[in-house]
Short mmCIF file of C-alpha atoms in Angstrom, two decimals:
data_model
loop_
_atom_site.label_atom_id
_atom_site.label_comp_id
_atom_site.label_asym_id
_atom_site.label_seq_id
_atom_site.Cartn_x
_atom_site.Cartn_y
_atom_site.Cartn_z
CA UNK A 74 -173.25 -45.54 -176.38
CA UNK A 75 -172.80 -43.12 -173.47
CA UNK A 76 -169.50 -41.50 -172.53
CA UNK A 77 -167.33 -44.06 -170.75
CA UNK A 78 -164.76 -43.37 -168.05
CA UNK A 79 -161.73 -45.12 -166.62
CA UNK A 80 -158.84 -44.44 -164.26
CA UNK A 81 -155.45 -44.06 -165.87
CA UNK A 82 -152.02 -43.89 -164.24
CA UNK A 83 -153.74 -44.86 -160.98
CA UNK A 84 -155.08 -41.33 -160.42
CA UNK A 85 -156.51 -39.58 -163.47
CA UNK A 86 -160.04 -39.97 -164.88
CA UNK A 87 -160.19 -40.37 -168.62
CA UNK A 88 -163.44 -40.16 -170.57
CA UNK A 89 -163.82 -41.66 -174.02
CA UNK A 90 -166.26 -42.62 -176.78
CA UNK A 91 -166.17 -44.85 -179.82
CA UNK A 92 -168.23 -45.65 -182.87
CA UNK A 93 -167.12 -42.52 -184.72
CA UNK A 94 -168.66 -40.20 -182.14
CA UNK A 95 -166.97 -37.30 -180.36
CA UNK A 96 -166.91 -35.64 -176.96
CA UNK A 97 -167.47 -31.88 -176.64
CA UNK A 98 -168.41 -29.34 -173.98
CA UNK A 99 -171.93 -29.68 -172.61
CA UNK A 100 -172.08 -25.99 -171.63
CA UNK A 101 -173.06 -23.45 -174.27
CA UNK A 102 -170.08 -22.02 -176.13
CA UNK A 103 -169.15 -20.70 -179.55
CA UNK A 104 -165.76 -22.39 -179.36
CA UNK A 105 -166.38 -26.12 -179.20
CA UNK A 106 -163.50 -28.56 -178.96
CA UNK A 107 -163.85 -32.19 -179.91
CA UNK A 108 -162.17 -35.30 -178.54
CA UNK A 109 -162.48 -39.04 -178.63
CA UNK A 110 -160.56 -39.28 -175.36
CA UNK A 111 -159.92 -36.68 -172.69
CA UNK A 112 -158.33 -36.72 -169.24
CA UNK A 113 -160.42 -34.60 -166.89
CA UNK A 114 -158.80 -31.79 -164.92
CA UNK A 115 -159.35 -31.66 -161.14
CA UNK A 116 -162.18 -29.15 -161.61
CA UNK A 117 -164.03 -31.13 -164.30
CA UNK A 118 -166.40 -34.06 -164.20
CA UNK A 119 -168.10 -36.21 -166.80
CA UNK A 120 -171.23 -34.00 -166.83
CA UNK A 121 -169.15 -31.15 -168.28
CA UNK A 122 -169.08 -33.05 -171.58
CA UNK A 123 -171.54 -34.65 -173.95
CA UNK A 124 -171.32 -37.18 -176.73
CA UNK A 125 -172.19 -36.11 -180.29
CA UNK A 126 -172.50 -38.02 -183.51
CA UNK A 127 -170.55 -37.13 -186.64
CA UNK A 128 -173.53 -35.27 -188.10
CA UNK A 129 -174.13 -33.39 -184.84
CA UNK A 130 -170.45 -32.42 -184.74
CA UNK A 131 -170.65 -31.10 -188.29
CA UNK A 132 -173.68 -28.96 -187.40
CA UNK A 133 -171.94 -27.58 -184.30
CA UNK A 134 -168.79 -26.77 -186.25
CA UNK A 135 -170.85 -25.00 -188.91
CA UNK A 136 -172.62 -22.91 -186.25
CA UNK A 137 -169.32 -22.04 -184.55
CA UNK A 138 -167.88 -20.94 -187.89
CA UNK A 139 -170.65 -18.35 -188.24
CA UNK A 140 -169.79 -16.70 -184.93
CA UNK A 141 -168.44 -13.16 -185.12
CA UNK A 142 -166.88 -11.19 -182.29
CA UNK A 143 -169.13 -8.38 -181.03
CA UNK A 144 -168.14 -4.77 -181.53
CA UNK A 145 -165.72 -3.65 -178.82
CA UNK A 146 -167.69 -0.49 -178.09
CA UNK A 147 -170.90 -2.48 -177.66
CA UNK A 148 -169.16 -4.81 -175.23
CA UNK A 149 -167.98 -1.79 -173.24
CA UNK A 150 -171.52 -0.38 -173.12
CA UNK A 151 -172.88 -3.69 -171.90
CA UNK A 152 -170.20 -4.12 -169.27
CA UNK A 153 -170.90 -0.59 -168.03
CA UNK A 154 -174.48 -1.71 -167.33
CA UNK A 155 -173.25 -4.78 -165.45
CA UNK A 156 -173.73 -7.25 -168.29
CA UNK A 157 -170.99 -9.87 -168.53
CA UNK A 158 -169.35 -10.67 -171.83
CA UNK A 159 -167.71 -14.07 -171.44
CA UNK A 160 -164.69 -14.14 -173.72
CA UNK A 161 -164.23 -17.85 -173.10
CA UNK A 162 -167.64 -18.79 -174.51
CA UNK A 163 -168.35 -15.81 -176.78
CA UNK A 164 -171.73 -15.26 -175.12
CA UNK A 165 -173.18 -12.47 -173.02
CA UNK A 166 -174.50 -13.29 -169.54
CA UNK A 167 -177.44 -11.55 -167.87
CA UNK A 168 -179.95 -12.45 -165.15
CA UNK A 169 -178.57 -15.99 -164.85
CA UNK A 170 -178.64 -16.71 -168.60
CA UNK A 171 -175.18 -17.56 -169.89
CA UNK A 172 -175.83 -18.14 -173.58
CA UNK A 173 -177.06 -14.80 -174.92
CA UNK A 174 -175.84 -14.23 -178.46
CA UNK A 175 -174.69 -10.85 -179.71
CA UNK A 176 -177.81 -10.40 -181.84
CA UNK A 177 -180.04 -11.30 -178.88
CA UNK A 178 -178.10 -8.95 -176.62
CA UNK A 179 -178.55 -6.12 -179.12
CA UNK A 180 -182.30 -6.77 -179.06
CA UNK A 181 -182.30 -6.70 -175.25
CA UNK A 182 -180.26 -3.51 -175.39
CA UNK A 183 -182.69 -1.94 -177.86
CA UNK A 184 -185.53 -2.74 -175.49
CA UNK A 185 -183.56 -1.13 -172.71
CA UNK A 186 -184.54 2.11 -174.44
CA UNK A 187 -188.06 1.07 -175.53
CA UNK A 188 -189.43 -1.66 -173.30
CA UNK A 189 -190.80 -2.61 -170.89
CA UNK A 190 -191.71 1.04 -170.54
CA UNK A 191 -193.12 1.14 -174.08
CA UNK A 192 -195.72 -1.62 -173.94
CA UNK A 193 -196.16 -1.57 -177.70
CA UNK A 194 -192.65 -2.91 -178.33
CA UNK A 195 -192.82 -5.34 -181.23
CA UNK A 196 -189.82 -7.29 -179.92
CA UNK A 197 -191.12 -8.27 -176.51
CA UNK A 198 -192.13 -11.78 -177.56
CA UNK A 199 -188.56 -12.54 -178.67
CA UNK A 200 -186.81 -11.62 -175.42
CA UNK A 201 -185.69 -14.35 -173.00
CA UNK A 202 -184.87 -11.71 -170.39
CA UNK A 203 -184.61 -7.95 -169.94
CA UNK A 204 -182.21 -5.26 -168.86
CA UNK A 205 -183.65 -3.40 -165.90
CA UNK A 206 -182.96 0.33 -165.74
CA UNK A 207 -184.10 2.68 -163.01
CA UNK A 208 -184.66 5.85 -165.01
CA UNK A 209 -188.42 5.41 -165.67
CA UNK A 210 -189.07 5.02 -161.94
CA UNK A 211 -190.11 8.14 -160.12
CA UNK A 212 -187.54 8.97 -157.46
CA UNK A 213 -190.20 9.63 -154.83
CA UNK A 214 -191.80 6.20 -154.59
CA UNK A 215 -190.09 3.78 -157.00
CA UNK A 216 -193.29 3.40 -159.01
CA UNK A 217 -193.46 2.26 -162.62
CA UNK A 218 -196.77 3.71 -163.80
CA UNK A 219 -197.22 1.45 -166.82
CA UNK A 220 -200.03 -1.09 -167.20
CA UNK A 221 -199.23 -4.38 -168.96
CA UNK A 222 -195.58 -3.88 -168.02
CA UNK A 223 -194.32 -7.29 -169.14
CA UNK A 224 -197.49 -8.49 -170.86
CA UNK A 225 -196.75 -11.18 -173.48
CA UNK A 226 -193.03 -11.53 -172.84
CA UNK A 227 -193.80 -15.00 -174.13
CA UNK A 228 -190.17 -16.15 -174.52
CA UNK A 229 -188.86 -14.74 -171.23
CA UNK A 230 -187.64 -17.29 -168.69
CA UNK A 231 -186.43 -14.66 -166.21
CA UNK A 232 -187.51 -11.03 -165.80
CA UNK A 233 -185.67 -8.50 -163.67
CA UNK A 234 -187.86 -5.86 -162.00
CA UNK A 235 -185.37 -4.28 -159.63
CA UNK A 236 -181.72 -3.46 -159.05
CA UNK A 237 -182.13 -4.50 -155.43
CA UNK A 238 -183.26 -7.44 -153.33
CA UNK A 239 -184.21 -5.42 -150.26
CA UNK A 240 -187.64 -4.11 -149.32
CA UNK A 241 -186.49 -0.50 -148.95
CA UNK A 242 -185.79 -0.25 -152.66
CA UNK A 243 -188.58 -2.54 -153.84
CA UNK A 244 -190.07 -1.54 -157.18
CA UNK A 245 -193.79 -0.68 -157.20
CA UNK A 246 -195.42 -2.04 -160.35
CA UNK A 247 -198.87 -1.40 -161.79
CA UNK A 248 -200.73 -4.68 -161.38
CA UNK A 249 -202.90 -4.58 -164.51
CA UNK A 250 -201.72 -7.51 -166.69
CA UNK A 251 -198.21 -6.96 -165.30
CA UNK A 252 -196.89 -10.41 -166.24
CA UNK A 253 -199.86 -11.67 -168.22
CA UNK A 254 -199.17 -14.34 -170.82
CA UNK A 255 -195.54 -14.92 -169.79
CA UNK A 256 -195.99 -18.61 -170.44
CA UNK A 257 -192.39 -19.81 -169.93
CA UNK A 258 -191.42 -17.33 -167.21
CA UNK A 259 -189.72 -19.16 -164.32
CA UNK A 260 -188.38 -16.39 -162.12
CA UNK A 261 -189.00 -12.71 -161.38
CA UNK A 262 -185.79 -11.20 -160.03
CA UNK A 263 -185.86 -8.47 -157.40
CA UNK A 264 -188.29 -7.43 -154.69
CA UNK A 265 -191.43 -5.74 -156.00
CA UNK A 266 -194.95 -4.81 -154.96
CA UNK A 267 -198.23 -4.18 -156.76
CA UNK A 268 -199.32 -0.67 -155.90
CA UNK A 269 -202.88 -0.87 -157.24
CA UNK A 270 -205.68 -3.37 -156.76
CA UNK A 271 -206.50 -5.54 -159.78
CA UNK A 272 -209.63 -7.45 -160.67
CA UNK A 273 -209.81 -11.05 -161.78
CA UNK A 274 -209.98 -9.85 -165.39
CA UNK A 275 -206.77 -7.82 -165.10
CA UNK A 276 -204.82 -10.38 -163.14
CA UNK A 277 -201.05 -9.75 -163.12
CA UNK A 278 -200.01 -13.42 -163.30
CA UNK A 279 -202.47 -14.93 -165.79
CA UNK A 280 -201.01 -17.71 -167.96
CA UNK A 281 -197.72 -17.80 -166.03
CA UNK A 282 -197.58 -21.56 -166.44
CA UNK A 283 -193.94 -22.05 -165.37
CA UNK A 284 -193.61 -19.37 -162.70
CA UNK A 285 -191.59 -20.74 -159.80
CA UNK A 286 -189.93 -17.93 -157.91
CA UNK A 287 -190.81 -14.32 -157.05
CA UNK A 288 -190.55 -11.88 -154.13
CA UNK A 289 -193.88 -10.07 -153.86
CA UNK A 290 -193.80 -7.53 -151.05
CA UNK A 291 -196.56 -5.68 -149.20
CA UNK A 292 -199.52 -7.63 -150.55
CA UNK A 293 -202.71 -5.68 -149.77
CA UNK A 294 -205.29 -7.29 -152.04
CA UNK A 295 -206.34 -10.74 -153.14
CA UNK A 296 -204.17 -12.19 -155.88
CA UNK A 297 -204.25 -15.29 -158.06
CA UNK A 298 -201.56 -17.71 -159.21
CA UNK A 299 -204.09 -20.21 -160.54
CA UNK A 300 -202.01 -21.00 -163.63
CA UNK A 301 -198.71 -21.64 -161.80
CA UNK A 302 -198.37 -25.26 -160.60
CA UNK A 303 -194.64 -24.82 -159.90
CA UNK A 304 -194.93 -21.85 -157.54
CA UNK A 305 -192.41 -22.37 -154.75
CA UNK A 306 -192.94 -22.54 -151.01
CA UNK A 307 -190.32 -19.81 -150.54
CA UNK A 308 -192.31 -17.48 -152.78
CA UNK A 309 -195.50 -17.98 -150.79
CA UNK A 310 -193.69 -17.77 -147.45
CA UNK A 311 -192.19 -14.42 -148.51
CA UNK A 312 -195.57 -13.17 -149.74
CA UNK A 313 -197.44 -14.06 -146.54
CA UNK A 314 -194.78 -12.93 -144.09
CA UNK A 315 -194.44 -9.54 -145.75
CA UNK A 316 -198.09 -8.88 -146.60
CA UNK A 317 -199.50 -5.54 -145.45
CA UNK A 318 -203.24 -6.14 -145.88
CA UNK A 319 -205.59 -4.46 -143.42
CA UNK A 320 -208.56 -6.70 -144.26
CA UNK A 321 -209.06 -10.39 -145.16
CA UNK A 322 -207.66 -11.36 -148.56
CA UNK A 323 -207.30 -14.56 -150.58
CA UNK A 324 -204.33 -16.03 -152.42
CA UNK A 325 -205.64 -18.34 -155.14
CA UNK A 326 -203.21 -21.05 -156.21
CA UNK A 327 -203.08 -23.88 -158.72
CA UNK A 328 -204.71 -27.15 -157.56
CA UNK A 329 -201.28 -28.83 -157.36
CA UNK A 330 -200.02 -26.14 -155.00
CA UNK A 331 -203.24 -26.18 -153.01
CA UNK A 332 -202.94 -29.93 -152.50
CA UNK A 333 -199.49 -29.48 -150.95
CA UNK A 334 -200.78 -26.74 -148.65
CA UNK A 335 -203.67 -28.92 -147.47
CA UNK A 336 -201.52 -32.02 -146.95
CA UNK A 337 -201.04 -32.34 -143.18
CA UNK A 338 -198.07 -34.67 -143.70
CA UNK A 339 -196.30 -32.01 -145.76
CA UNK A 340 -195.49 -29.93 -142.70
CA UNK A 341 -193.63 -27.04 -144.34
CA UNK A 342 -196.34 -26.40 -146.92
CA UNK A 343 -199.16 -27.04 -144.42
CA UNK A 344 -197.70 -24.40 -142.12
CA UNK A 345 -198.78 -21.78 -144.66
CA UNK A 346 -202.36 -22.15 -143.43
CA UNK A 347 -201.51 -20.97 -139.92
CA UNK A 348 -199.14 -18.29 -141.17
CA UNK A 349 -201.84 -17.03 -143.51
CA UNK A 350 -204.55 -17.08 -140.85
CA UNK A 351 -202.36 -14.91 -138.62
CA UNK A 352 -202.29 -12.31 -141.42
CA UNK A 353 -205.99 -12.63 -142.45
CA UNK A 354 -204.94 -14.51 -145.58
CA UNK A 355 -206.89 -17.48 -146.90
CA UNK A 356 -205.71 -19.91 -149.57
CA UNK A 357 -208.07 -21.06 -152.29
CA UNK A 358 -207.92 -22.91 -155.58
CA UNK A 359 -209.89 -23.06 -158.80
CA UNK A 360 -211.13 -26.64 -158.46
#
């Protein structure tokens, strides 16, 4: 039985469940509250809540009981770096993720010192995101001279490569296996460029199966996104419009993306062909 709703007192929306089930917050929190009936506030709607069974409620309550407040000094350190500690949910928030536990945040913080600059970090496969710091970047050209920069961040859904979204402060990243094997990565935050040419065997975006959004600036060489069926139109538009190649290059895309580009009825995607031709850029696929 799904959550039901009704109007009470001619103006208020009440949600309710039966059958021994409960209603609780749908958003991640360490402080769940449970109801069988609840009148929604003006800022709430039914999607803010979910129905749980008695056994699910017991598991949630047991997990909440294990929560411990993070050390005050650690919270201060995080907030100094721009990381949000949400005292309403008991989670840290970074790079769009709003459910980072204290233990996970400590791991991210540890890798602030070690990785991505130390590519041998043993924790990289456990991180859902990263804390970007500017200190390893040379002040003269914003370059990070590390191959395999985010190689095998296999749990990361979002990676931050820059403290800025403008081209002037774009981060220059070594292209060799830069984001290789980031299988669940959806978004690369910040404007960045690849400052060295890479071969097909050292491709920076290999096995990026979920990659959707990135801002790749100053493209000079051919590049492949053959494993990324969800790559967005905005990402390709940005890439083509801001390319700086002096000779013909090719952007290889997944067959699903290529089909949209070739579809004459899909006018926005099809326009990439003309935009690319004007910049000596050809689109290709692997099939």
